[in-house]
């Protein structure tokens, strides 16, 4: 594909250690656009080989506001159906910059492995020494091994290794949109992580026309987002008032996803004074509340002051906070973390109700966002990111005629 | 003798000891101007008498002290003979300083002709920024650089922008002048007060032509070859098209190996993997500043080099047959680049000096990119596009 | 023209990196930008750096400061937070895309 995507997608066979570059044809993009929709087509194509697909949307990595989204698609061990997990932050954008807009991971590795994608190269790296390590240790170790701190990772912890349906694929250090037990699929495949770093470039068909239109959209989006930030921008999560009040005392800074104006992610510091801006010697001062709904679930289960620290343990073990919250018995941080460590190794964690609880608020624009590669949290807030506008941007940037229906599954 | 077609002009670019990364600008610009006969020489090629097989020699930016150290009197004399016998010498920045006499007691360099410069003084004006890049000691005085970056050059027929990174302000007679420094612009960076800079530069020559024996010198201060300055590139093109043919024999050829099929795929795969890892590492390198000789080597140039080499690999991988000189050696260099960068990262995180590793890195990237460019221009010369060899 | 940086407003979205790269090459990448985001992710220590011809603006969480080329950055913050310079210097373009696409006003064009 000449515009907005890379030339190839990647098909990885963990059983044979082979990686095949497959041309991403224009007619394929014309039919399936990208994101969840194109992922699904790839899933179907390789469904006999037990695939999990990580893919970008048409606008991922581009200047369209909120262009952070990557989507994980596979058959959910929780629901038994095909599901799409939105991955926000930076992993989706990094995937496309590696030179592969989509990666299909087939079959099972003989021994623990991580996949290292960098600039049109796919390496299978032995992860035996990483097996048993938590997600933070793993992210640090891989970044150190490959020599770059901005490597983006999808990684599992103990829960994924133990193939629990309550396992979650973690994004570097932080939980994200996997509510479907995809962490267990990684574990089943002996896949400790997918690590990505790319220096690729993406072309756009009508650069001048695109810039003009995207700036108009950008201005609309910024005004629709308004001044809402932090937990105010995450009202959809229904975080209990007491938890919010406790978190307010720990709040350090707010942050946004890749190329998104919506700073709804909140960093809480509970191991040092949150007003400290300079870097101290404390390497792990707190946690990024990357998933406000998951934070609300944990906040309901433990003491409000302990919610951040307990969320950190959830992330490190690679658990889905929504699935696991009701299993935590202790209210204090230490006790709750001990509970979680047991849960990550026990089938007790398997028994939860498969309530669909997405990471993002529901909106009429969610579906289009999943296909376009736009952060669904932003799309819910910004009316400008509707299917009609996305179709217009898609036509300008690719030279292919798209209509609003293209952004429906 | 008439004008030469660009595709037949045989150009030798000096990339040996002391040449900085700016030679890669010549490669990009010559390629886009459709020069096909582009070759790369180092100090030993010149000492071995290779020069007579080319029409012109390009001495790019770098460090004239180091270039002279590498060439030694033996190599310098080969260049003098080349020009006297009818070859053309194109000097930019360091290549210009190397070729002219601007002091009563000159360094034993090429010293083709006396061309006083206005940016040499025993007591240079005070720098207001970039002090460490501002002056270079030379004998009893200093060569100083009043401005950097974009500025305006011109003559009675034309004017255009070009970037200056240390080139001289030459006080040449009118008959030698091609272009003068006309003005500064809003992107010029002043290293001294603006008035002082104007007095030092404006009205003096930025480009001159000096006949020597049967050949001639084209000497430039600014980098007309910089790929971001297309108008300056066209000026360079006009100059190149006036060069008289001189080469008396075929250009130097090493032992070329023809790689194809699985062997080629495997070789390209290794080079690509190592380069990719090197790019990842270099993009994350922090706050390094390496001093080599009198020149500070900027780390961003490393990534520029790696990126250009990367682009060349991506072009080469479209072919199913490649002529390569010493593929094993290039492979070794690619691995070395990767491992040196990894070492530099670890050392610099620990606050340790990395200049030795940096020097080796620069040498290795130079060798790898030269090898790939050789292959690229070889393909271009042999017109393999139209021969349907493209896969 | 130059760019002023108010790093305390930064939300680390990287829109400026994309915009500057687009200005240079009309492609989407983050690598040809004169601005570079940095992030000590676990510590949540983040900001941006703007490469200039004669040095760099370090937009640290605790404030912005200009570090001239050749001078060492302050070392208290630890080696990995030191400025990264592997980028082309800002060419001081007017009506800069990095400023236009910064959603928080962290980058400001000044004369």
Tab-separated table of C-alpha atoms in Angstrom, chain A residues 4 61-64 67 89-90 97 136 140 143 149-152 171-174 197-204 207-208 210-211 214-215 218 222 252-263 267 269 272 277-286 288, chain C residues 6-23 25-32 36-47 49 59-63 76-82 84 87 95-97 99-104:
chain	number	residue	atom	x	y	z
A	4	UNK	CA	-0.829	5.794	5.037
A	61	UNK	CA	0.872	7.076	13.357
A	62	UNK	CA	-0.378	9.968	11.216
A	63	UNK	CA	-1.311	13.548	12.082
A	64	UNK	CA	-5.008	12.784	12.499
A	67	UNK	CA	-3.879	8.407	15.953
A	89	UNK	CA	-0.581	4.875	24.404
A	90	UNK	CA	2.219	4.363	21.820
A	97	UNK	CA	6.760	2.735	12.136
A	136	UNK	CA	7.982	-4.138	34.547
A	140	UNK	CA	13.186	-2.953	31.446
A	143	UNK	CA	14.764	-2.184	26.503
A	149	UNK	CA	14.255	3.169	26.103
A	150	UNK	CA	11.510	3.994	23.647
A	151	UNK	CA	10.895	0.435	22.542
A	152	UNK	CA	7.151	-0.169	22.892
A	171	UNK	CA	1.466	-2.120	27.341
A	172	UNK	CA	5.046	-1.520	28.601
A	173	UNK	CA	4.238	-1.036	32.311
A	174	UNK	CA	0.585	-0.139	32.143
A	197	UNK	CA	10.765	0.221	17.521
A	198	UNK	CA	10.682	1.737	14.079
A	199	UNK	CA	12.076	4.605	12.113
A	200	UNK	CA	9.850	4.180	9.108
A	201	UNK	CA	8.041	6.848	7.134
A	202	UNK	CA	4.491	6.869	5.816
A	203	UNK	CA	3.501	8.646	2.640
A	204	UNK	CA	0.319	10.578	2.055
A	207	UNK	CA	-0.094	16.191	1.307
A	208	UNK	CA	-1.308	19.742	0.926
A	210	UNK	CA	-4.468	16.530	3.847
A	211	UNK	CA	-2.717	19.177	5.917
A	214	UNK	CA	-6.430	17.716	9.231
A	215	UNK	CA	-5.713	21.124	10.733
A	218	UNK	CA	-7.503	19.237	14.843
A	222	UNK	CA	-9.227	20.591	20.554
A	252	UNK	CA	1.623	14.113	39.753
A	253	UNK	CA	0.898	14.922	36.100
A	254	UNK	CA	-1.613	14.112	33.403
A	255	UNK	CA	-0.732	12.646	30.045
A	256	UNK	CA	-2.164	11.847	26.659
A	257	UNK	CA	-1.816	9.025	24.167
A	258	UNK	CA	0.284	9.371	21.025
A	259	UNK	CA	-0.830	12.451	19.065
A	260	UNK	CA	-3.929	12.956	21.186
A	261	UNK	CA	-4.959	16.220	22.862
A	262	UNK	CA	-6.934	14.414	25.568
A	263	UNK	CA	-4.823	14.112	28.725
A	267	UNK	CA	0.165	9.510	37.109
A	269	UNK	CA	2.927	9.146	43.094
A	272	UNK	CA	7.375	10.208	46.908
A	277	UNK	CA	8.910	17.548	39.377
A	278	UNK	CA	12.635	16.824	39.201
A	279	UNK	CA	13.777	13.247	38.921
A	280	UNK	CA	14.686	11.640	42.210
A	281	UNK	CA	16.490	8.440	43.053
A	282	UNK	CA	13.228	6.597	43.524
A	283	UNK	CA	12.911	4.560	40.367
A	284	UNK	CA	9.286	3.557	40.904
A	285	UNK	CA	7.488	6.522	42.493
A	286	UNK	CA	4.019	5.468	41.382
A	288	UNK	CA	0.082	5.625	35.534
C	6	UNK	CA	6.747	25.803	28.337
C	7	UNK	CA	7.298	22.166	29.293
C	8	UNK	CA	4.958	22.182	32.284
C	9	UNK	CA	2.090	22.295	29.768
C	10	UNK	CA	3.380	19.282	27.857
C	11	UNK	CA	1.222	16.146	27.877
C	12	UNK	CA	3.815	14.171	25.919
C	13	UNK	CA	1.585	13.442	22.950
C	14	UNK	CA	4.365	13.957	20.408
C	15	UNK	CA	2.201	15.922	17.947
C	16	UNK	CA	5.102	18.366	17.536
C	17	UNK	CA	7.480	15.593	16.467
C	18	UNK	CA	5.038	14.414	13.821
C	19	UNK	CA	4.325	17.969	12.662
C	20	UNK	CA	7.978	18.991	12.330
C	21	UNK	CA	8.800	15.814	10.434
C	22	UNK	CA	5.856	16.451	8.128
C	23	UNK	CA	7.067	19.994	7.518
C	25	UNK	CA	9.550	15.696	4.265
C	26	UNK	CA	5.750	15.585	3.887
C	27	UNK	CA	5.725	12.127	5.409
C	28	UNK	CA	4.625	10.792	8.765
C	29	UNK	CA	7.529	9.850	10.962
C	30	UNK	CA	8.996	11.122	14.177
C	31	UNK	CA	12.596	10.804	13.149
C	32	UNK	CA	13.253	13.852	10.989
C	36	UNK	CA	12.337	15.096	20.390
C	37	UNK	CA	10.148	13.841	23.203
C	38	UNK	CA	11.816	12.091	26.056
C	39	UNK	CA	10.312	9.997	28.755
C	40	UNK	CA	11.603	8.166	31.781
C	41	UNK	CA	8.479	6.115	31.650
C	42	UNK	CA	8.331	4.418	35.046
C	43	UNK	CA	9.268	7.618	36.847
C	44	UNK	CA	6.899	9.677	34.703
C	45	UNK	CA	9.683	12.153	34.008
C	46	UNK	CA	8.946	13.555	30.579
C	47	UNK	CA	9.342	16.582	28.397
C	49	UNK	CA	13.967	18.850	23.555
C	59	UNK	CA	12.097	21.233	28.214
C	60	UNK	CA	12.296	19.383	31.488
C	61	UNK	CA	9.333	18.939	33.854
C	62	UNK	CA	10.911	21.446	36.213
C	63	UNK	CA	11.291	24.083	33.508
C	76	UNK	CA	21.805	15.728	38.664
C	77	UNK	CA	18.963	14.362	36.626
C	78	UNK	CA	20.877	11.240	35.692
C	79	UNK	CA	22.622	10.214	32.527
C	80	UNK	CA	19.619	8.964	30.619
C	81	UNK	CA	17.748	12.250	30.965
C	82	UNK	CA	20.498	14.173	29.268
C	84	UNK	CA	19.646	13.776	22.855
C	87	UNK	CA	18.393	15.444	15.095
C	95	UNK	CA	4.023	29.718	11.076
C	96	UNK	CA	5.566	26.496	12.309
C	97	UNK	CA	3.536	23.301	12.194
C	99	UNK	CA	3.285	25.215	17.175
C	100	UNK	CA	0.078	24.907	15.172
C	101	UNK	CA	-0.415	21.270	16.155
C	102	UNK	CA	0.557	21.556	19.820
C	103	UNK	CA	-2.760	21.062	21.652
C	104	UNK	CA	-1.696	22.665	24.939
